[in-house]
Short mmCIF file of C-alpha atoms in Angstrom, two decimals:
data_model
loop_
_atom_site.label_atom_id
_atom_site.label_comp_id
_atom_site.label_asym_id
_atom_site.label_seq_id
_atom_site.Cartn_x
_atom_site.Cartn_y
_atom_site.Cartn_z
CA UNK N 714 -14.51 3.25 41.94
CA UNK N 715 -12.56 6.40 41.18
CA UNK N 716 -9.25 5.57 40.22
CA UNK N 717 -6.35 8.34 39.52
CA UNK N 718 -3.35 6.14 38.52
CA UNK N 719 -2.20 7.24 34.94
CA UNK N 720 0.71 4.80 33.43
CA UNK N 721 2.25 4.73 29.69
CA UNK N 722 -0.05 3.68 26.98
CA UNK N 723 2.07 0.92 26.14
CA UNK N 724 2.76 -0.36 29.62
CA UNK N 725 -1.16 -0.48 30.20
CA UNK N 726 -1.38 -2.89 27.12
CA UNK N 727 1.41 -5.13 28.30
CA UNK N 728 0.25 -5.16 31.41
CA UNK N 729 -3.77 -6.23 30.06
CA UNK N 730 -1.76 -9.09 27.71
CA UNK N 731 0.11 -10.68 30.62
CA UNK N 732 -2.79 -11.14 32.33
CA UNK N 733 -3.44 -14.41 30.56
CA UNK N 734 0.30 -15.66 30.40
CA UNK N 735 0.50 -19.01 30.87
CA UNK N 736 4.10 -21.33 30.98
CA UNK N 737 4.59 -22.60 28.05
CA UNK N 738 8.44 -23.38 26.56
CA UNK N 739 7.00 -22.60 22.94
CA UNK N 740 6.49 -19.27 21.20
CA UNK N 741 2.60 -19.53 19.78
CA UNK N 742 0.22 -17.32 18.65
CA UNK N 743 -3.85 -16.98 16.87
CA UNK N 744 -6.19 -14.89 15.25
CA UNK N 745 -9.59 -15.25 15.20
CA UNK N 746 -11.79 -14.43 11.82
CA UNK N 747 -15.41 -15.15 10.35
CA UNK N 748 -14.92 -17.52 8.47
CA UNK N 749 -14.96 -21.60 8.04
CA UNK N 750 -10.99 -21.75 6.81
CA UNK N 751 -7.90 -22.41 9.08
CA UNK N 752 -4.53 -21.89 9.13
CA UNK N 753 -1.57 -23.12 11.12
CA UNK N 754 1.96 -21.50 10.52
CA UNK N 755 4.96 -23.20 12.51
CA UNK N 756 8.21 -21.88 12.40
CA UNK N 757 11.20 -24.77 12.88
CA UNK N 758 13.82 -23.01 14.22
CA UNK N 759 17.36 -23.67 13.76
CA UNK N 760 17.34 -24.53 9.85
CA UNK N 761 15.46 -27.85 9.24
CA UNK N 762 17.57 -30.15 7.24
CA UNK N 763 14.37 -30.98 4.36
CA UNK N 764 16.99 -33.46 2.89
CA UNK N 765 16.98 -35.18 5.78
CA UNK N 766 13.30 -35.28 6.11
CA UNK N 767 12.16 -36.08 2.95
CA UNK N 768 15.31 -37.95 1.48
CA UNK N 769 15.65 -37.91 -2.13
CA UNK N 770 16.86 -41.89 -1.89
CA UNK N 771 16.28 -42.18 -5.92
CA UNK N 772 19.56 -40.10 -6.64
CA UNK N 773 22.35 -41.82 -6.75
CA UNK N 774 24.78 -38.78 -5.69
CA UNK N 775 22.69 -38.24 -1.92
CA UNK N 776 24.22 -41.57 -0.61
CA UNK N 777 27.64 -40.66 -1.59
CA UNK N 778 27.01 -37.05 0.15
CA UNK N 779 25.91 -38.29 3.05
CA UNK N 780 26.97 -42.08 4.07
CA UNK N 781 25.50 -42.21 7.50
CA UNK N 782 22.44 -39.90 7.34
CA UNK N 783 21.27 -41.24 4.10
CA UNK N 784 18.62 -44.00 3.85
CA UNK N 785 16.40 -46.28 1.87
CA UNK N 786 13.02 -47.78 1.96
CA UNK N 787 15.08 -51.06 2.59
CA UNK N 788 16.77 -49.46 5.97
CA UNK N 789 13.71 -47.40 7.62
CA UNK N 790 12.71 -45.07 5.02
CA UNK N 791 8.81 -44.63 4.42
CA UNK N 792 8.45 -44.75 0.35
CA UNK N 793 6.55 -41.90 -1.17
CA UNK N 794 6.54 -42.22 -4.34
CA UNK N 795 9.32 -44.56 -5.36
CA UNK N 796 12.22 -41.52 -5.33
CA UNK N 797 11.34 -39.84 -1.85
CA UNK N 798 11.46 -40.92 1.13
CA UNK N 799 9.76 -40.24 4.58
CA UNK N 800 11.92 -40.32 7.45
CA UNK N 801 11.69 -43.05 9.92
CA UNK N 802 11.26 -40.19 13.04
CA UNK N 803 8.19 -39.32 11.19
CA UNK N 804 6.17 -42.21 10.89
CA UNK N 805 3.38 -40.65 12.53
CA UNK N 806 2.83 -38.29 10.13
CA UNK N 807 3.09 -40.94 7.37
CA UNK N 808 -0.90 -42.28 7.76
CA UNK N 809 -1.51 -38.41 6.77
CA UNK N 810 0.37 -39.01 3.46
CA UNK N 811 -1.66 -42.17 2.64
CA UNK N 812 -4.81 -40.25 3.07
CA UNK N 813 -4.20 -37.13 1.23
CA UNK N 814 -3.74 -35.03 4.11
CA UNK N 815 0.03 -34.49 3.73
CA UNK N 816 2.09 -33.06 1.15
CA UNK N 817 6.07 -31.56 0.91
CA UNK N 818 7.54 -28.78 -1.27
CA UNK N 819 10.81 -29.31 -1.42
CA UNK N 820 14.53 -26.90 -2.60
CA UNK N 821 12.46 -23.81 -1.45
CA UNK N 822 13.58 -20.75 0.62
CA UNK N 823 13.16 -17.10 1.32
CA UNK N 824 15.62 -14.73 -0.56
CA UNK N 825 18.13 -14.80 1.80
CA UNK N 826 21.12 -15.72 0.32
CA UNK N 827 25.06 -16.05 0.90
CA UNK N 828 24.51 -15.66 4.33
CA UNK N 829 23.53 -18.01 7.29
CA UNK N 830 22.72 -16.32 10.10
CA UNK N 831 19.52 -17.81 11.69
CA UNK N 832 18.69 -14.57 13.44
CA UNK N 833 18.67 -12.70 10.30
CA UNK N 834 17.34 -16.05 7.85
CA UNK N 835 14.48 -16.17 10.71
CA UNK N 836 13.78 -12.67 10.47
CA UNK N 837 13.05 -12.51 6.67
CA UNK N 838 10.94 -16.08 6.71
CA UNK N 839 8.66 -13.86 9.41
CA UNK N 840 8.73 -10.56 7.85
CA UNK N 841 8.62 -11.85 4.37
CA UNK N 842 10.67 -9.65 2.99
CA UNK N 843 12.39 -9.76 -0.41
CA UNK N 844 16.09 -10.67 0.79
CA UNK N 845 15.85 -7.96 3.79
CA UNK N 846 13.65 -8.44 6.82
CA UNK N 847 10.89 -5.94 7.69
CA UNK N 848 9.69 -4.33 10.44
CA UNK N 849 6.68 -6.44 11.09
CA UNK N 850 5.40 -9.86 10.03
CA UNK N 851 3.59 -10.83 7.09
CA UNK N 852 1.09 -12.92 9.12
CA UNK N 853 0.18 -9.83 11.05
CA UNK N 854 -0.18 -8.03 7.52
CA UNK N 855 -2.31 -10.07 6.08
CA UNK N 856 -4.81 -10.32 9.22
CA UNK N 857 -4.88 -6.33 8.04
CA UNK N 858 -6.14 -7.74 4.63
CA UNK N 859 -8.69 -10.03 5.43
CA UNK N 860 -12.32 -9.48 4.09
CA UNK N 861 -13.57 -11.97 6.86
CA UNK N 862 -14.19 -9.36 9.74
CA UNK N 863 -12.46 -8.38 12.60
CA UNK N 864 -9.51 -10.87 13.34
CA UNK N 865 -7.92 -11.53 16.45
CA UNK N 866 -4.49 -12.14 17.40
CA UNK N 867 -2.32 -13.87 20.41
CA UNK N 868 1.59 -14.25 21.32
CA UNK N 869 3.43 -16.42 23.37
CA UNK N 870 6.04 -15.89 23.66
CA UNK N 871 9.20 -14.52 25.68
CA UNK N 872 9.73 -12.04 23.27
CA UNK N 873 6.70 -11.68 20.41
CA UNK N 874 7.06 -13.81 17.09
CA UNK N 875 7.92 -11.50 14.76
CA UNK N 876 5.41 -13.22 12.20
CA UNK N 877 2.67 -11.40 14.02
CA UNK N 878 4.04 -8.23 15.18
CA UNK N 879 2.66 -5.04 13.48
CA UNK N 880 -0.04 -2.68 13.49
CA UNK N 881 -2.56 -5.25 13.75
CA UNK N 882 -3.97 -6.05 17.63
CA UNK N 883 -2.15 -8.82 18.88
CA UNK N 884 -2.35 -10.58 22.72
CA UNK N 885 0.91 -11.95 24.32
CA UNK N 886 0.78 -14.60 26.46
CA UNK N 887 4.73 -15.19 28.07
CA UNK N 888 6.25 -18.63 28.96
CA UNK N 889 8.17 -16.78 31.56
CA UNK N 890 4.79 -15.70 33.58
CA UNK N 891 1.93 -17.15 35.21
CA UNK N 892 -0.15 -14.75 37.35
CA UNK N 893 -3.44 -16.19 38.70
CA UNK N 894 -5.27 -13.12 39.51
CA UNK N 895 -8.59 -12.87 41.65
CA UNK N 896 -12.03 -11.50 40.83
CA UNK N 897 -11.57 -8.10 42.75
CA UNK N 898 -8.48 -7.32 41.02
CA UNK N 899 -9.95 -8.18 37.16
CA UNK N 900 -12.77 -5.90 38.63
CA UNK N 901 -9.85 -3.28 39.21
CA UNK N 902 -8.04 -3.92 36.04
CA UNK N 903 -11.62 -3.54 33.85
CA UNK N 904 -12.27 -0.45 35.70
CA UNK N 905 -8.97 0.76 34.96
CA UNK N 906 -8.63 0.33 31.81
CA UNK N 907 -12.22 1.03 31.01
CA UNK N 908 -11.18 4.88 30.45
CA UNK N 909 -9.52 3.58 27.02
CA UNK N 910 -11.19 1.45 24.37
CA UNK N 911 -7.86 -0.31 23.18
CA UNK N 912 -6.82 -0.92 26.85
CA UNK N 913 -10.49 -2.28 27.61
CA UNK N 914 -10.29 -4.59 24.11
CA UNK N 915 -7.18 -5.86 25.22
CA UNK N 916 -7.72 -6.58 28.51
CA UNK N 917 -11.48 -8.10 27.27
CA UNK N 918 -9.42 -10.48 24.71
CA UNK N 919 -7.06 -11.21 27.25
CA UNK N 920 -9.36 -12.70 29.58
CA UNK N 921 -11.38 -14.18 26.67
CA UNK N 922 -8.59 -16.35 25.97
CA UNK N 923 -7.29 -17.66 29.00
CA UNK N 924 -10.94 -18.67 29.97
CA UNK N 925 -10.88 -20.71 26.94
CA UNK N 926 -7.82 -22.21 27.56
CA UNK N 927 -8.69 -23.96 30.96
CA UNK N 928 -12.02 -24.94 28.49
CA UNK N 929 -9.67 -27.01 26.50
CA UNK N 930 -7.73 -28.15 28.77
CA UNK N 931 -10.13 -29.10 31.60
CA UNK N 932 -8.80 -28.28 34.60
CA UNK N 933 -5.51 -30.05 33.93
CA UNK N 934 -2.01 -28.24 34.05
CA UNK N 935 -0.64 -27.07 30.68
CA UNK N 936 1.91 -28.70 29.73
CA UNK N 937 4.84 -27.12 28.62
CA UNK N 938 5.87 -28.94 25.45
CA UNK N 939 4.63 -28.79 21.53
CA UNK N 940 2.15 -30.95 22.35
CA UNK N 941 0.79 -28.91 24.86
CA UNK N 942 0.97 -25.93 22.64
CA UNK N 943 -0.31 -27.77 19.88
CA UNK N 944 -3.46 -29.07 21.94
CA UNK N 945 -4.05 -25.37 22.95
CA UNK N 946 -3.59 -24.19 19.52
CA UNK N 947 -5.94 -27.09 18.31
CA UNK N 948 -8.32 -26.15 20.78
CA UNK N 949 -8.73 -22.76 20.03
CA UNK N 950 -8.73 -23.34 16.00
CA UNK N 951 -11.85 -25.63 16.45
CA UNK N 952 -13.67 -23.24 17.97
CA UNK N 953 -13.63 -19.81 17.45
CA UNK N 954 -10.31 -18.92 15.71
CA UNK N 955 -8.72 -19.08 12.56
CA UNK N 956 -5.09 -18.80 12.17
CA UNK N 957 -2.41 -20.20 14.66
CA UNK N 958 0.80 -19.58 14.60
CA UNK N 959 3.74 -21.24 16.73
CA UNK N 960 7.63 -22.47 16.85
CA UNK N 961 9.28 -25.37 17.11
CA UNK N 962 13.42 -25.32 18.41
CA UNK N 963 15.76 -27.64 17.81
CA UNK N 964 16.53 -27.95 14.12
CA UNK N 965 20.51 -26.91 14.63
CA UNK N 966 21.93 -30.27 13.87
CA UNK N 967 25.78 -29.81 13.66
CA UNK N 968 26.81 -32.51 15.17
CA UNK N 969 25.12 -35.63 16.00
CA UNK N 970 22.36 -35.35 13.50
CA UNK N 971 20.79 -38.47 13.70
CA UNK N 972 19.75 -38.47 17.11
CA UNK N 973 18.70 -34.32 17.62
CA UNK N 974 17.49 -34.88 13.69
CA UNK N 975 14.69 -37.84 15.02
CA UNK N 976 13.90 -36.00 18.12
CA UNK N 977 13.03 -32.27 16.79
CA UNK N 978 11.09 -34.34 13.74
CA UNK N 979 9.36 -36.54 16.28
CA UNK N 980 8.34 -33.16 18.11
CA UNK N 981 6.94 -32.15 15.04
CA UNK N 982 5.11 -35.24 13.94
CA UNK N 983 3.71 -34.80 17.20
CA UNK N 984 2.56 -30.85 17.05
CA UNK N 985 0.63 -31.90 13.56
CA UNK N 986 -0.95 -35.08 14.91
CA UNK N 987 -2.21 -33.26 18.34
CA UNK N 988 -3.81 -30.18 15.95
CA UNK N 989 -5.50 -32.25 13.91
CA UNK N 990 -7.05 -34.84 17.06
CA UNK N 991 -7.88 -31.72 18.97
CA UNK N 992 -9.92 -29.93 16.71
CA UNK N 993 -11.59 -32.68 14.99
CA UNK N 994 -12.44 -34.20 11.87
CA UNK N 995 -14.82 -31.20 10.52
CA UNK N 996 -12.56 -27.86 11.89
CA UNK N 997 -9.39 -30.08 10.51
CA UNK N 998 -11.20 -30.56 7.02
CA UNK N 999 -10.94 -27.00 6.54
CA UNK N 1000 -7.25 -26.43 7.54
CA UNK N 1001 -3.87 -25.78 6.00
CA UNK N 1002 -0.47 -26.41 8.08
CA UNK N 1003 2.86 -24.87 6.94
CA UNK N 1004 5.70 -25.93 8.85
CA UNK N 1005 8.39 -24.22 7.30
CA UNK N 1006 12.12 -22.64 8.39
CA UNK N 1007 14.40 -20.35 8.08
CA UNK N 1008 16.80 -22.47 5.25
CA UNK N 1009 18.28 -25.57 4.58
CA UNK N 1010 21.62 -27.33 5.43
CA UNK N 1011 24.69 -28.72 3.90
CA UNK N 1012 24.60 -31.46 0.79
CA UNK N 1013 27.60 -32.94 2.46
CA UNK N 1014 27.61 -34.05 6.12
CA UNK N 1015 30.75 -32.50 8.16
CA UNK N 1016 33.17 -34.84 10.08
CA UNK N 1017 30.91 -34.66 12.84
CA UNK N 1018 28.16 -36.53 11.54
CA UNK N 1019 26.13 -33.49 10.94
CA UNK N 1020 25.16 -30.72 8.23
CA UNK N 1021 25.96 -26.85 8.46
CA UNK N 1022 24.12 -23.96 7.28
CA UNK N 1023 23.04 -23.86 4.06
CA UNK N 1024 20.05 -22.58 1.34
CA UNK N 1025 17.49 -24.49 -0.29
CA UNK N 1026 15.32 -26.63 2.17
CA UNK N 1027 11.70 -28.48 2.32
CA UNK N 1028 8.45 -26.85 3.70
CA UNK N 1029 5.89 -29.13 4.86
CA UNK N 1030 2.37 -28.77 4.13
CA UNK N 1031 -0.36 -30.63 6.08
CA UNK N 1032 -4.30 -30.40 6.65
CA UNK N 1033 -7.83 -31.95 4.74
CA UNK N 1034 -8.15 -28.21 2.65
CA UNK N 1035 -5.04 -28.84 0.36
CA UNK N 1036 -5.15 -32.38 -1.76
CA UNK N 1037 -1.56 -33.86 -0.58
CA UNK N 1038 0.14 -37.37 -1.06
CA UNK N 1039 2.88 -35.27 -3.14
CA UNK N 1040 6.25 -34.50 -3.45
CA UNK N 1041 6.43 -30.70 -5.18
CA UNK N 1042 8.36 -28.34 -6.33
CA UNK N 1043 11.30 -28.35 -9.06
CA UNK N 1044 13.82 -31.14 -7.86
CA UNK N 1045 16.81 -29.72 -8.78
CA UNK N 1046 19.10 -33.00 -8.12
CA UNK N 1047 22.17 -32.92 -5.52
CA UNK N 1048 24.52 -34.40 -8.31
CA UNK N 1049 27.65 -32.90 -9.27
CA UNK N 1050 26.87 -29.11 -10.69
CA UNK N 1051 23.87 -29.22 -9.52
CA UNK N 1052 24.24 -27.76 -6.04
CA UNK N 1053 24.17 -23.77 -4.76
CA UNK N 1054 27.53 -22.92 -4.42
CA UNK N 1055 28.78 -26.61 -4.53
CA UNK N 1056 27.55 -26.79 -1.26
CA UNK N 1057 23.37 -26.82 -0.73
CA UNK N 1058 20.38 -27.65 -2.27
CA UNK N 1059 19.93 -25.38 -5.17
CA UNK N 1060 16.75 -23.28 -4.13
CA UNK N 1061 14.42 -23.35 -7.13
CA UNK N 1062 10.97 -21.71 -5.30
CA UNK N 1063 10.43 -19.49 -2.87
CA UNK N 1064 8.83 -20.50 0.13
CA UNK N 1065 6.70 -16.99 0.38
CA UNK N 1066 5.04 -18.38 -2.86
CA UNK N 1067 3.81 -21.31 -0.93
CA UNK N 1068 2.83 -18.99 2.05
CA UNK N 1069 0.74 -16.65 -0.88
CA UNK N 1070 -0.97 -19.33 -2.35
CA UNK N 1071 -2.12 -20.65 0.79
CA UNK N 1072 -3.43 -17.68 2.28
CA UNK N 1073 -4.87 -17.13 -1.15
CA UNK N 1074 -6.49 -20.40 -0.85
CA UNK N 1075 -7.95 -20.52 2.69
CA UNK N 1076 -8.96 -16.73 3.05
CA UNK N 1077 -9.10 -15.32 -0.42
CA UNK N 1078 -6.29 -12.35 0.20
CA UNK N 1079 -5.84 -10.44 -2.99
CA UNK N 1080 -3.59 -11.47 -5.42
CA UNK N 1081 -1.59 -8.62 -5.65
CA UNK N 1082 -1.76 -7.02 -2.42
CA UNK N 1083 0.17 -10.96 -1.52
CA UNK N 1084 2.61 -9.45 -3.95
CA UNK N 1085 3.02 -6.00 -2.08
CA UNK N 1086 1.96 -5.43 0.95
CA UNK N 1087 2.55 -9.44 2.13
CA UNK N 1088 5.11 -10.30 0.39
CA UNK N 1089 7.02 -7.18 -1.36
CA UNK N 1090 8.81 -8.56 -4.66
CA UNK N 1091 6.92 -12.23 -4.55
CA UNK N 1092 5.71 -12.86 -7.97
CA UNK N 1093 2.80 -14.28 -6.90
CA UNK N 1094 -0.52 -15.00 -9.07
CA UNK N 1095 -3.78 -17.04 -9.17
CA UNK N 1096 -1.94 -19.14 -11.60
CA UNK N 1097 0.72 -19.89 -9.11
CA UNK N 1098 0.93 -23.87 -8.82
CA UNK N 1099 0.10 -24.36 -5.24
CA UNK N 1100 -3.18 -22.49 -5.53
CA UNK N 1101 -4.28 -24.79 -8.68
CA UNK N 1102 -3.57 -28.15 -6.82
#
């Protein structure tokens, strides 16, 4: 076949990547490594409200902050350890806590502070940037880093999650496409981009990928929820890869919290409980989950029955590789004095810590390259708490 047609470089690649989109309403994304370790990031977009998820029901001052939201063990809460409390929305998730699979940090964030814009809070959780976001996402750097061979990477997305976009190769697969294509055309696209290695890679990984996809899912339609995404991400981390990455929407709770509050947190209950069925007791025994968002909301609930924008907020930390059934980080209390600005959750860790330590933990990332190159300005070590628990 001689073919003459000579396009961009980077509309070749897009073109090889959206090969294997598929319709799905959540952004997701993998790598694939050598190793036995896994790792799940999910971003929960909108601002999670962590004191609404884990409720601190042992201070006295959260009830009088929040009469309606706030609850007790006695009116649906799930008991953690006799001063937290799970909410109800979450039950699913609460079997995890009872076996060690399940932990919370809570009053972390990025450095973003005084400000709360999600686009820009969002940006720095991906980039990992020291109180400015980068230009490309510390997931994607530290695929760069790993000592575990070559890694793999895949988007979907509408527009690419900035967690993975950088130098490192990365697939995209867009919710907004879905282009069956026939045998004599993949025989025209490999011979087309054959004359390039990086066109033929991504057009090989491309393929790869959305062959194993109708594996896992067996013929049926994909569904286009989390759980979908989750089973496909689940899927995919039992076999071959190693880090997943998606989003979950819906966090914005303004008004009407307790309703949009119990349905985003049921979503997510659901993404975690679909990972861990799909890829089994052994691949699951040798993962890490970090759900984690952009920042917290409000102390106080408005006069709409909601929280706004505000700092320190509550990553959650799931999987059989990290020993969970706790509650950690530094409580800072929500009494009087002790909030940021009078108004939040006084942020006492930083979520990139977290992030370090668990890439430390599941693929053995250098300690100070985490400190640099992952996260610039993290003081991170091998000391750091969440790698010792």
């Amino acid at each position: 076949m001689s073919i003459t047609f000579n396009p961009t470089r980077r509309a070749l690649l897009g073109g090889a990547c959206s090969l294997a989109a598929m319709p799905l309403t959540t952004r997701f994304a993998l790598a694939e490594g050598n190793g036995d370790n896994r790792f799940v990031a999910i971003i929960l977009r909108g601002a999670m409200d962590g004191l609404d998820l884990v409720q601190p029901y042992g201070d006295p001052a959260f009830r009088v902050l929040r009469p309606e939201l706030a609850m007790t063990p006695d009116s649906g809460l799930y008991d953690l350890d006799g001063y937290f409390g799970l909410h109800p929305a979450a039950r699913d998730l609460y079997p995890l806590w009872r076996r060690g699979e399940l932990s919370f940090v809570h009053a972390v964030s990025t450095p973003y502070r005084n400000a709360r814009s999600h686009f820009d809070g969002q940006d720095i959780l991906e980039t990992g940037g020291n109180g400015r976001a980068g230009q490309d996402g510390w997931l994607n750097r530290a695929i760069g880093l790993s000592q575990q061979g070559r890694l793999r990477a895949i988007d979907v997305a509408s527009e690419s999650d900035l967690i993975l976009q950088g130098e490192q190769d990365a697939e995209m697969w867009s919710p907004k496409a879905d282009v069956p294509i026939a045998a004599d055309e993949i025989q025209f696209f490999e011979a087309l981009y054959s004359r390039d290695k990086d066109f033929a890679r991504a057009f090989r990984q491309a393929r790869s990928a959305d062959m194993s996809a109708d594996e896992i899912f067996a013929g049926e339609k994909i569904e286009a929820s989390t759980e979908g995404l989750a089973r496909l991400a689940g899927g995919f981390l039992r076999e071959n890869y190693r880090i997943a990455a998606f989003s979950i929407n819906g966090w914005d709770t303004h008004a009407g919290q307790f309703d949009l509050f119990a349905r985003s947190t049921n979503n997510l209950s659901t993404a975690i409980m679909t990972l861990r069925r799909e890829m089994g007791p052994a691949a699951w025994g040798k993962t890490v989950v970090l759900a984690m968002t952009e920042f917290g909301r409000t102390a106080r609930q408005n006069g709409t029955g909601g929280t706004d924008h505000g700092t320190g907020g509550c990553a959650v930390v799931a999987g059989g590789a990290f020993p969970g059934g706790r509650v950690m980080g530094q409580w800072p209390g929500v009494g009087d004095g002790e909030l940021y600005a009078n108004r939040d959750l006084m942020p006492t860790g930083d979520i990139r810590e977290v992030a370090a330590a668990m890439l430390y933990r599941q693929f053995g990332l250098d300690a100070a390259a985490l400190s640099t190159n992952i996260f610039p300005g993290l003081d991170f070590s091998a000391s750091s708490v969440f790698v010792r628990a």
